[in-house]
JSON list of C-alpha atoms in Angstrom, two decimals:
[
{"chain": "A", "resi": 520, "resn": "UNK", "atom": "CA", "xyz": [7.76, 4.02, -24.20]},
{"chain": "A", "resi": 521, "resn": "UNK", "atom": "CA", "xyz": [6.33, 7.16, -22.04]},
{"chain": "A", "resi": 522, "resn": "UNK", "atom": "CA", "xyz": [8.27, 6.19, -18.56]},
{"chain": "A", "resi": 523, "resn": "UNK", "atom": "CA", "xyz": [12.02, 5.51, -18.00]},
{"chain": "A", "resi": 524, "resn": "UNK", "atom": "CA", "xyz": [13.09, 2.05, -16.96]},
{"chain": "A", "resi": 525, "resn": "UNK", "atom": "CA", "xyz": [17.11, 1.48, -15.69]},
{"chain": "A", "resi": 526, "resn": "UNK", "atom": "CA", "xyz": [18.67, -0.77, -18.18]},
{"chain": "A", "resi": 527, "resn": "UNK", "atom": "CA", "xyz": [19.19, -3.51, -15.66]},
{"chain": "A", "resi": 528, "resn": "UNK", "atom": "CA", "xyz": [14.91, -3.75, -15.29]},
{"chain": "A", "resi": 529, "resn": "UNK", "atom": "CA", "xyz": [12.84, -6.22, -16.75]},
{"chain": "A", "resi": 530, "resn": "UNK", "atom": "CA", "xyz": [9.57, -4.96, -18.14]},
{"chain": "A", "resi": 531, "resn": "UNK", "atom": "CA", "xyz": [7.95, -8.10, -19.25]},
{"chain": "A", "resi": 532, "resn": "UNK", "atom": "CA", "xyz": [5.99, -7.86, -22.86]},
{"chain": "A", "resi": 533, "resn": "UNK", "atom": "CA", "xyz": [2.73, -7.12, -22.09]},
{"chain": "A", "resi": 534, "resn": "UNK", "atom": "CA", "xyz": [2.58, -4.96, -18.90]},
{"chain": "A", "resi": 535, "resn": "UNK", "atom": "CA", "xyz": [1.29, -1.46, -18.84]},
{"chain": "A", "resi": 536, "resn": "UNK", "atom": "CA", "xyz": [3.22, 1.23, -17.50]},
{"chain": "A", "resi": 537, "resn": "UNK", "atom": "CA", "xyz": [2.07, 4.66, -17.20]},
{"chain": "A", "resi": 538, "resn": "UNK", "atom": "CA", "xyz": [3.42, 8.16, -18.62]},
{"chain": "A", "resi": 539, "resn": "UNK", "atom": "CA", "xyz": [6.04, 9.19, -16.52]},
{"chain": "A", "resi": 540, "resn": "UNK", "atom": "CA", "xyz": [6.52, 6.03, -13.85]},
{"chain": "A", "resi": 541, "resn": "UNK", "atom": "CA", "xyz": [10.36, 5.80, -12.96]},
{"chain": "A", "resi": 542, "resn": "UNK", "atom": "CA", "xyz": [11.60, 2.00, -13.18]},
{"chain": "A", "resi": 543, "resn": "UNK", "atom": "CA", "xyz": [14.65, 2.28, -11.17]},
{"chain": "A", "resi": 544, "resn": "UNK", "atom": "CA", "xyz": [17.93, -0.81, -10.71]},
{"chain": "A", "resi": 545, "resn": "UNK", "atom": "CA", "xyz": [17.16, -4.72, -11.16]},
{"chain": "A", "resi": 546, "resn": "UNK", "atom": "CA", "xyz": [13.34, -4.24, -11.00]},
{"chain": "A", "resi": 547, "resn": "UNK", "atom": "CA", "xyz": [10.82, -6.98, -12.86]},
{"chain": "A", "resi": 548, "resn": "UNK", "atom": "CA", "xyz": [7.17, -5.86, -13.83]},
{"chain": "A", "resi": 549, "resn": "UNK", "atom": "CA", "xyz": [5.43, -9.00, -15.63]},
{"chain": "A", "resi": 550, "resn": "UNK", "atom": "CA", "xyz": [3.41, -9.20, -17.92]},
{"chain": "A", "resi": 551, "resn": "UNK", "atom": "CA", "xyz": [0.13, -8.44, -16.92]},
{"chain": "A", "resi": 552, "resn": "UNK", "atom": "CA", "xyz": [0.54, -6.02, -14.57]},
{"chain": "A", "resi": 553, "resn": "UNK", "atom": "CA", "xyz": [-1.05, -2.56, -14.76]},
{"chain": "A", "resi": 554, "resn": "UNK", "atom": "CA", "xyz": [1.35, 0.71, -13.56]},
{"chain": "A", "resi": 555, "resn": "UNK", "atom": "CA", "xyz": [-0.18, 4.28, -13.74]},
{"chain": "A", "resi": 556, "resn": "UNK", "atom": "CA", "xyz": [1.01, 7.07, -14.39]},
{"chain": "A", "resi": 557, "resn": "UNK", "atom": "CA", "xyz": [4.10, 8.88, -12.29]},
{"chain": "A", "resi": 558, "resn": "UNK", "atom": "CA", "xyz": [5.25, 5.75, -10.30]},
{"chain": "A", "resi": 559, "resn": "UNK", "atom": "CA", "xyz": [8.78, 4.98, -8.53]},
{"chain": "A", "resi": 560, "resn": "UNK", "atom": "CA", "xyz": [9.34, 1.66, -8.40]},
{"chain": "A", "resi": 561, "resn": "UNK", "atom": "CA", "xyz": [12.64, 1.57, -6.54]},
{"chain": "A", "resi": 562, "resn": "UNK", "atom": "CA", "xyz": [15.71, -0.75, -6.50]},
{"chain": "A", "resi": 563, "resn": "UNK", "atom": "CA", "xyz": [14.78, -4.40, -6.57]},
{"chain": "A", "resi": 564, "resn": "UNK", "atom": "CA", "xyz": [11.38, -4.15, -6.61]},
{"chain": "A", "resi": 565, "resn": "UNK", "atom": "CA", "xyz": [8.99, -7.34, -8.34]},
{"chain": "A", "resi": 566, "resn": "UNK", "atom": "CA", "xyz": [5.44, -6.83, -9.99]},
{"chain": "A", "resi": 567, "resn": "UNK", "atom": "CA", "xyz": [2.96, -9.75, -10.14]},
{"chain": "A", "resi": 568, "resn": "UNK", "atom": "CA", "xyz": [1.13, -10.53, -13.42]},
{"chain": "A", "resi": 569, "resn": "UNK", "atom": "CA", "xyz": [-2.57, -9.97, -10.93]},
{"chain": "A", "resi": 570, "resn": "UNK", "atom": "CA", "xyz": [-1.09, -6.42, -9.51]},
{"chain": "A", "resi": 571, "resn": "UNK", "atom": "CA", "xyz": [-2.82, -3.00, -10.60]},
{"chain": "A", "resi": 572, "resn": "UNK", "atom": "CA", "xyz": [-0.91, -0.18, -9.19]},
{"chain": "A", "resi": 573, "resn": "UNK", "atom": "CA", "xyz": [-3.07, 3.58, -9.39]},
{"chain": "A", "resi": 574, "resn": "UNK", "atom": "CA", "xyz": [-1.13, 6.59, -10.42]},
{"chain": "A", "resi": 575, "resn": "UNK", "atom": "CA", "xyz": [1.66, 8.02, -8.56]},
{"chain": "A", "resi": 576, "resn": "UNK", "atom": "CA", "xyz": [2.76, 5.05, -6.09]},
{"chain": "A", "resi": 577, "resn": "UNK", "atom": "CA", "xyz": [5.87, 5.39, -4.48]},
{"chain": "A", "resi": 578, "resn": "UNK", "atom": "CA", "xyz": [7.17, 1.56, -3.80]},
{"chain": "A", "resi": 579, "resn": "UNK", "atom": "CA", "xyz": [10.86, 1.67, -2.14]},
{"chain": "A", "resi": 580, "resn": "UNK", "atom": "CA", "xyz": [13.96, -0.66, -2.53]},
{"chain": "A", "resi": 581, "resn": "UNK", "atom": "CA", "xyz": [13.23, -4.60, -1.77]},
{"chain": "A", "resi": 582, "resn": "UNK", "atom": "CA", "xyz": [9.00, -4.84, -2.23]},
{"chain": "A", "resi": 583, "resn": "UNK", "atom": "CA", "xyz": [7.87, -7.45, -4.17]},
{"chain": "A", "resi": 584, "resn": "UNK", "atom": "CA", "xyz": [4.04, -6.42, -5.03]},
{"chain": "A", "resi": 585, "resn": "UNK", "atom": "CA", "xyz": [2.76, -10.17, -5.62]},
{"chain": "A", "resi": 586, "resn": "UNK", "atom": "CA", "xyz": [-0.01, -11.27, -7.57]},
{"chain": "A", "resi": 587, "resn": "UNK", "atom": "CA", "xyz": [-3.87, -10.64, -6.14]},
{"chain": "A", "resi": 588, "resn": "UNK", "atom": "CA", "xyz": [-2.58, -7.37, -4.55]},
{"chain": "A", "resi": 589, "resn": "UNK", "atom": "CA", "xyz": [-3.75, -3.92, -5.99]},
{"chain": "A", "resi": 590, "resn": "UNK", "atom": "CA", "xyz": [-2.70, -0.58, -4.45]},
{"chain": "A", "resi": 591, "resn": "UNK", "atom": "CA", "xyz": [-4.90, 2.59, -5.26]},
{"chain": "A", "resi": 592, "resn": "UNK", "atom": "CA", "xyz": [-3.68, 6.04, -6.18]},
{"chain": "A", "resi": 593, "resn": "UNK", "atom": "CA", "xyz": [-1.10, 7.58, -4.01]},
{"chain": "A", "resi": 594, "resn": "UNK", "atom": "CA", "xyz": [0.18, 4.76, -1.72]},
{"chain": "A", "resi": 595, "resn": "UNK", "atom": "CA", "xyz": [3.25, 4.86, -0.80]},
{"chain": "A", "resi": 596, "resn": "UNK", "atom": "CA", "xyz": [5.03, 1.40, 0.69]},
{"chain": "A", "resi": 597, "resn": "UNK", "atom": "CA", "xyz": [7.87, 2.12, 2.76]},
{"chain": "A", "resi": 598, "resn": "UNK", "atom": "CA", "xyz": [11.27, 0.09, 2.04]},
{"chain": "A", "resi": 599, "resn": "UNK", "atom": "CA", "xyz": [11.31, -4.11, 2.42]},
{"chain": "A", "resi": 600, "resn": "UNK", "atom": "CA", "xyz": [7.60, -4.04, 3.35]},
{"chain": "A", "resi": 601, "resn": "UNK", "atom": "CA", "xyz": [6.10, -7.62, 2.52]},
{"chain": "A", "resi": 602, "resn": "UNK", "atom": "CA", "xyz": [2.92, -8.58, 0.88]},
{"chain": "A", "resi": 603, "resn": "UNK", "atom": "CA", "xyz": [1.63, -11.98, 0.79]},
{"chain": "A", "resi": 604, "resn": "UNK", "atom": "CA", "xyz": [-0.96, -13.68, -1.51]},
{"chain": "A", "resi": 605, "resn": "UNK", "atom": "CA", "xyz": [-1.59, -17.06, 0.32]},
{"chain": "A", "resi": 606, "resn": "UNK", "atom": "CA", "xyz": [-2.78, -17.53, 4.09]},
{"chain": "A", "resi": 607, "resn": "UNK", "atom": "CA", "xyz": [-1.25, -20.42, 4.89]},
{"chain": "A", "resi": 608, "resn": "UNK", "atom": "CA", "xyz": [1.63, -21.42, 2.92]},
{"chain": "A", "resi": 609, "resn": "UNK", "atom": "CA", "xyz": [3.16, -25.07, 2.32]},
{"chain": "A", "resi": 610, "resn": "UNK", "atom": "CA", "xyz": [6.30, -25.42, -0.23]},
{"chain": "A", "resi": 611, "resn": "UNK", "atom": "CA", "xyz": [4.64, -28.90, -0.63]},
{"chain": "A", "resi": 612, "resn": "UNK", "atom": "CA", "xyz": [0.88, -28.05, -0.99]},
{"chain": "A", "resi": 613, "resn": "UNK", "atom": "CA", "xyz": [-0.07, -25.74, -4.09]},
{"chain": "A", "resi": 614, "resn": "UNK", "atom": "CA", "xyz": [-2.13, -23.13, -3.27]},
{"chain": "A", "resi": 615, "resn": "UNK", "atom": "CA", "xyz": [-2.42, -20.70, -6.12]},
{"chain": "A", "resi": 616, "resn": "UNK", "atom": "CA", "xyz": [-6.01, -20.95, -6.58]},
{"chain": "A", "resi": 617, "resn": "UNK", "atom": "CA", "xyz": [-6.43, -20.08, -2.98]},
{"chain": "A", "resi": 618, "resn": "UNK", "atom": "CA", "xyz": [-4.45, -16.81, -3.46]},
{"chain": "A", "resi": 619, "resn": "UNK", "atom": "CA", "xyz": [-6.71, -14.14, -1.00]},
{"chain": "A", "resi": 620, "resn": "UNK", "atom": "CA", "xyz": [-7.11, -10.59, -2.04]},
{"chain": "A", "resi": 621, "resn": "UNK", "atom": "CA", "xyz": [-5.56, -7.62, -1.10]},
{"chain": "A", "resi": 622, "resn": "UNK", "atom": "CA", "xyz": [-6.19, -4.04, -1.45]},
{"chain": "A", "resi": 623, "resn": "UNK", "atom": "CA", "xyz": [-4.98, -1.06, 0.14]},
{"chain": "A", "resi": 624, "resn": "UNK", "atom": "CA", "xyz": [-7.05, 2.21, -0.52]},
{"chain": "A", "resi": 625, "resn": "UNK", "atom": "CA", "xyz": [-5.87, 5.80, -1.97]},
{"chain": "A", "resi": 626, "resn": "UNK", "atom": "CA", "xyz": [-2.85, 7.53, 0.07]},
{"chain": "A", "resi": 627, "resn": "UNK", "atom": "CA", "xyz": [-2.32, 4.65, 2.50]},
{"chain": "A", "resi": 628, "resn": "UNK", "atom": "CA", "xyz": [0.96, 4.81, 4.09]},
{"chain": "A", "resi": 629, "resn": "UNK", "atom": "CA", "xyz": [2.65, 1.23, 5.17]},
{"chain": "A", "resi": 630, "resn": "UNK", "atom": "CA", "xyz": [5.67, 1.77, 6.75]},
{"chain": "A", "resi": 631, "resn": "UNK", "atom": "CA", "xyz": [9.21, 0.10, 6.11]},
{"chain": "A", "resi": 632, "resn": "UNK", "atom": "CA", "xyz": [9.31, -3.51, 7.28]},
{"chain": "A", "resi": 633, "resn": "UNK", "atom": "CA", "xyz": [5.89, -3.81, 7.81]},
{"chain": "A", "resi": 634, "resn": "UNK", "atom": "CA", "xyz": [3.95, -6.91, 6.54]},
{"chain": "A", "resi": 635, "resn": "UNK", "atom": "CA", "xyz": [0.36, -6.97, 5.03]},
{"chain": "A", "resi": 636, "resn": "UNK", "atom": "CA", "xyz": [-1.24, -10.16, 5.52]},
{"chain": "A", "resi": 637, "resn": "UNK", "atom": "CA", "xyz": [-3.15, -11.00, 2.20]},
{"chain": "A", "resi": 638, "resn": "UNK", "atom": "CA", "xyz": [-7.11, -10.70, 2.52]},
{"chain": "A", "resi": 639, "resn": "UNK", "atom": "CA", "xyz": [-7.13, -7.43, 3.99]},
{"chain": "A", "resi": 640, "resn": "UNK", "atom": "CA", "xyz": [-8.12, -4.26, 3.19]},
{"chain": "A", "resi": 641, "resn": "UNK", "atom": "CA", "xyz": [-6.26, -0.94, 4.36]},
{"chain": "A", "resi": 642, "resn": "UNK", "atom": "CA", "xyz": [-8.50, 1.99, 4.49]},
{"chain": "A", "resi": 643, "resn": "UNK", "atom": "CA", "xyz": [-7.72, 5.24, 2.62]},
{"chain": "A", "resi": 644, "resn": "UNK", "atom": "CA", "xyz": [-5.00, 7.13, 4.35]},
{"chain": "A", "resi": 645, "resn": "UNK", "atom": "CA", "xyz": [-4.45, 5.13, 7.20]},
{"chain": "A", "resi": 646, "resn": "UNK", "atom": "CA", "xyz": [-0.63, 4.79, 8.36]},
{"chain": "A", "resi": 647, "resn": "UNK", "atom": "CA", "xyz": [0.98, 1.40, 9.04]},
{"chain": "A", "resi": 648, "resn": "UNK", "atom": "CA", "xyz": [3.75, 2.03, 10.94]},
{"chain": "A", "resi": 649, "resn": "UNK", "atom": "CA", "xyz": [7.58, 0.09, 10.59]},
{"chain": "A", "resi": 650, "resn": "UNK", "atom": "CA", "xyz": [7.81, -3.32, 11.20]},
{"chain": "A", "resi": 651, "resn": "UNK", "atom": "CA", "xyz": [3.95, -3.68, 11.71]},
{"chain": "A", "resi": 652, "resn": "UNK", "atom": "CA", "xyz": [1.87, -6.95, 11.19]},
{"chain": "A", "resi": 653, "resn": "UNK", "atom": "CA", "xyz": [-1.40, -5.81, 9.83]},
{"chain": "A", "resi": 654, "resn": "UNK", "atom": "CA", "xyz": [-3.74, -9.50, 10.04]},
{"chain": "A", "resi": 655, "resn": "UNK", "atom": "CA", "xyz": [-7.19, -7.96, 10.15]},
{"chain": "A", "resi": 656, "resn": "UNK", "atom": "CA", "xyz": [-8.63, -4.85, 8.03]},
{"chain": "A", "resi": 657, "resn": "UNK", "atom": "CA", "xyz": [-8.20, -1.21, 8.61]},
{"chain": "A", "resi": 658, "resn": "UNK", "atom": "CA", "xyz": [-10.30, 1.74, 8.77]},
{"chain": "A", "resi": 659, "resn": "UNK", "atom": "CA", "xyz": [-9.69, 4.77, 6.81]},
{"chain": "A", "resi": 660, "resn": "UNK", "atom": "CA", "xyz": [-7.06, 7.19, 8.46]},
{"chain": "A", "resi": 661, "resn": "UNK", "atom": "CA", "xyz": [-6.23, 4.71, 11.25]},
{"chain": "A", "resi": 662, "resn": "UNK", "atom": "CA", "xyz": [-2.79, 4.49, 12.99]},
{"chain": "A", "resi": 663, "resn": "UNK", "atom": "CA", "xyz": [-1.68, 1.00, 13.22]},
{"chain": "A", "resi": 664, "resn": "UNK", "atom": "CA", "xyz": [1.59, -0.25, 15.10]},
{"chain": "A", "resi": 665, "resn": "UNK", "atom": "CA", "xyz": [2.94, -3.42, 16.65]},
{"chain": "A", "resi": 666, "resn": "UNK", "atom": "CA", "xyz": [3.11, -7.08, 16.25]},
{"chain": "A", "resi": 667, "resn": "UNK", "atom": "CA", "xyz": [-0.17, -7.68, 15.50]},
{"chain": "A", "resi": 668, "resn": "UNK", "atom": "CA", "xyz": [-0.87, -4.18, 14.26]},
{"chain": "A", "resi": 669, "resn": "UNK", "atom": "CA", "xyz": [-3.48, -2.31, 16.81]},
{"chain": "A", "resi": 670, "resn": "UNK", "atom": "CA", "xyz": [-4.66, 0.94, 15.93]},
{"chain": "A", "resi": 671, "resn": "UNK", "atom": "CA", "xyz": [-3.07, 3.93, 18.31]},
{"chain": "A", "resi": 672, "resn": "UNK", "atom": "CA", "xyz": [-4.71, 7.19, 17.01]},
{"chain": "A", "resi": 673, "resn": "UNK", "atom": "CA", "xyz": [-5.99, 8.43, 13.55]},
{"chain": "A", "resi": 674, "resn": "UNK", "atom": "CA", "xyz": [-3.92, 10.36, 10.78]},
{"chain": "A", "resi": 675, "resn": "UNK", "atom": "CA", "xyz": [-4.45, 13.09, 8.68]},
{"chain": "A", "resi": 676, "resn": "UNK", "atom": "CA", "xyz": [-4.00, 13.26, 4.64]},
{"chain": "A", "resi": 677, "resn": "UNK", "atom": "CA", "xyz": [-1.08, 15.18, 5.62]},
{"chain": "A", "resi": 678, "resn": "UNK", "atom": "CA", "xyz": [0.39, 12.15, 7.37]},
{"chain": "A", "resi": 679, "resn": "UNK", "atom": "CA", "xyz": [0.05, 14.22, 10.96]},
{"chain": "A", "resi": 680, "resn": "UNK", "atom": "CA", "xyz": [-1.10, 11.95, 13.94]},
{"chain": "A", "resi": 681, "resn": "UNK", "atom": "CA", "xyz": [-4.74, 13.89, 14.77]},
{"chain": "A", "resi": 682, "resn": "UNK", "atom": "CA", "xyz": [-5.65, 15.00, 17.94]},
{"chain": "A", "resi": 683, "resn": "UNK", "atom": "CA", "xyz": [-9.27, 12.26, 18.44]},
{"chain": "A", "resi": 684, "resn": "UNK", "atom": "CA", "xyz": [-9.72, 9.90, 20.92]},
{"chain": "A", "resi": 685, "resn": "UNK", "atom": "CA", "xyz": [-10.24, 6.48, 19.31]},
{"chain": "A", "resi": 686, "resn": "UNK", "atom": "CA", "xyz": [-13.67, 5.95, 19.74]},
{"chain": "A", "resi": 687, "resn": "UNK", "atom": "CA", "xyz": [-16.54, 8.10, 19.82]},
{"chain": "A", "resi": 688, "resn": "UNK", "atom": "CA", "xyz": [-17.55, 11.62, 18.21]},
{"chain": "A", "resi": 689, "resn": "UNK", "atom": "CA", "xyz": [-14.93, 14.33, 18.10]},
{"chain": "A", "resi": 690, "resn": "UNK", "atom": "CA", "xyz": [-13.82, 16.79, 15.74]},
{"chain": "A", "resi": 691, "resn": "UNK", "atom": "CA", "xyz": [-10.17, 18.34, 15.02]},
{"chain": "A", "resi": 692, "resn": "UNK", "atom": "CA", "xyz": [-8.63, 20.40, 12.21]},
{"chain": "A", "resi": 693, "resn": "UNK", "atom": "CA", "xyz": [-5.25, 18.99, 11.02]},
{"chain": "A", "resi": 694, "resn": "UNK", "atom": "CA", "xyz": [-2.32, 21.87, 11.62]},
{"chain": "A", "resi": 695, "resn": "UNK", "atom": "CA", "xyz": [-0.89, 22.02, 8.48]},
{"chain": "A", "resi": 696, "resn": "UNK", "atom": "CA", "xyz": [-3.72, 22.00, 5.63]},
{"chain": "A", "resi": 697, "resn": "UNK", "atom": "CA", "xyz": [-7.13, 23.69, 7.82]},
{"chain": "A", "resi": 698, "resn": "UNK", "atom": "CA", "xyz": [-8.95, 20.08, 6.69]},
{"chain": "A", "resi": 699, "resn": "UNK", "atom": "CA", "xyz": [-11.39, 19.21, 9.14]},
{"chain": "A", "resi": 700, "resn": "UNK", "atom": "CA", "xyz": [-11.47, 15.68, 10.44]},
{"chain": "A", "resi": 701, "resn": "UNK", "atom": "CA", "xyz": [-14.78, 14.26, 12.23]},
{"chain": "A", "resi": 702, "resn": "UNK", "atom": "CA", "xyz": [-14.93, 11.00, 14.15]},
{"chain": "A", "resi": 703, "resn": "UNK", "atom": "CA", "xyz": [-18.59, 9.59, 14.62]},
{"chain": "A", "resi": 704, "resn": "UNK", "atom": "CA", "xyz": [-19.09, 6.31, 16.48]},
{"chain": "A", "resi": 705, "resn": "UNK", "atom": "CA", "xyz": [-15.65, 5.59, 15.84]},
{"chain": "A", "resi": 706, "resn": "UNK", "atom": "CA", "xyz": [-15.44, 5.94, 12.25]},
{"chain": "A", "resi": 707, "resn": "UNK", "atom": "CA", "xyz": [-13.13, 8.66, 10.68]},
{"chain": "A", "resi": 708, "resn": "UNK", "atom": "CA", "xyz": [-13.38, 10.90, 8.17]},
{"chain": "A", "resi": 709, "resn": "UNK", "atom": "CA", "xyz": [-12.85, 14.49, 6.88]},
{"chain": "A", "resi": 710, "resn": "UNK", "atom": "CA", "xyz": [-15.96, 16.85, 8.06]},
{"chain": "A", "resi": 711, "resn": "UNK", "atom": "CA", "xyz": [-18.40, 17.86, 4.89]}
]
């Protein structure tokens, strides 16, 4: 065993953990589940058997990562955010072979509280902010807040709110790292 699990966690037989992941208090990974390397999975956190979780994901107390839901490298889920798997839920209808797809792309930030609608897709480093409901897909490096999420600016890798309008072609250098950001029709990314 190459990471460190609390003794109250339940790694299932099975599931693949990576070197140096950090399974903190009354945690369950199952079976199938894929963890890279240099994780936290914090207190009372659950892992689906369909999860795959990239290398150094920071998951706080209270997330339960359910199955059809993959995070990339570097996300970090803020504490008691919610994930779902099915669209429209029944406790008397099964649904499981409706579950919808979810992925959220390298360095994506989603805030504490927030809930991720399943069937979306959460562009690389955008920013959910607390106790948003994200029900539609984001762009890369998109600000999102509010009930339903709408985007109000565009972040940095940094996790810095850039100075670009929303739409359009601008340009801006983030303060703290130099990196260039262009916007071009509306679509963000760092300048080549």
């Amino acid at each position: 065993m190459n990471y460190t699990a609390h003794s109250t966690a339940i790694v299932d037989d099975g599931a693949q953990v990576g070197a140096g992941t950090r399974i903190w208090h009354w945690v369950h990974v199952s079976g199938q589940a894929r963890i890279g390397e240099r994780c936290s999975l914090g207190q009372n956190v659950y892992i689906g058997n369909d999860v795959r979780i990239g290398h150094n994901v920071k998951i706080q107390n209270n997330v339960s990562v359910y199955d059809a839901v993959t995070l990339e490298d570097d996300v970090f889920c803020g504490p008691s955010m919610v994930f779902t798997n099915v669209f429209n839920p029944r406790s008397a209808v099964t649904r499981k072979d409706e579950y919808r797809r979810t992925l959220v792309k390298r360095g994506a930030t989603l805030g504490a509280n927030c809930t991720i609608v399943c069937g979306v897709t959460v562009g690389e480093y955008a920013f959910v902010g607390a106790g948003a409901v994200v029900n539609r897909n984001v762009p890369a490096f998109a600000l999102m807040v509010g009930v339903p999420a709408r985007q109000m600016g565009w972040m940095s890798r940094f996790g810095e709110r850039l100075n670009l309008p929303l739409t359009g072609n601008a340009t801006t250098t983030c303060i703290h790292t130099g990196e260039r950001y262009q916007l071009v029709d509306g679509v963000c990314a760092l300048a080549a």
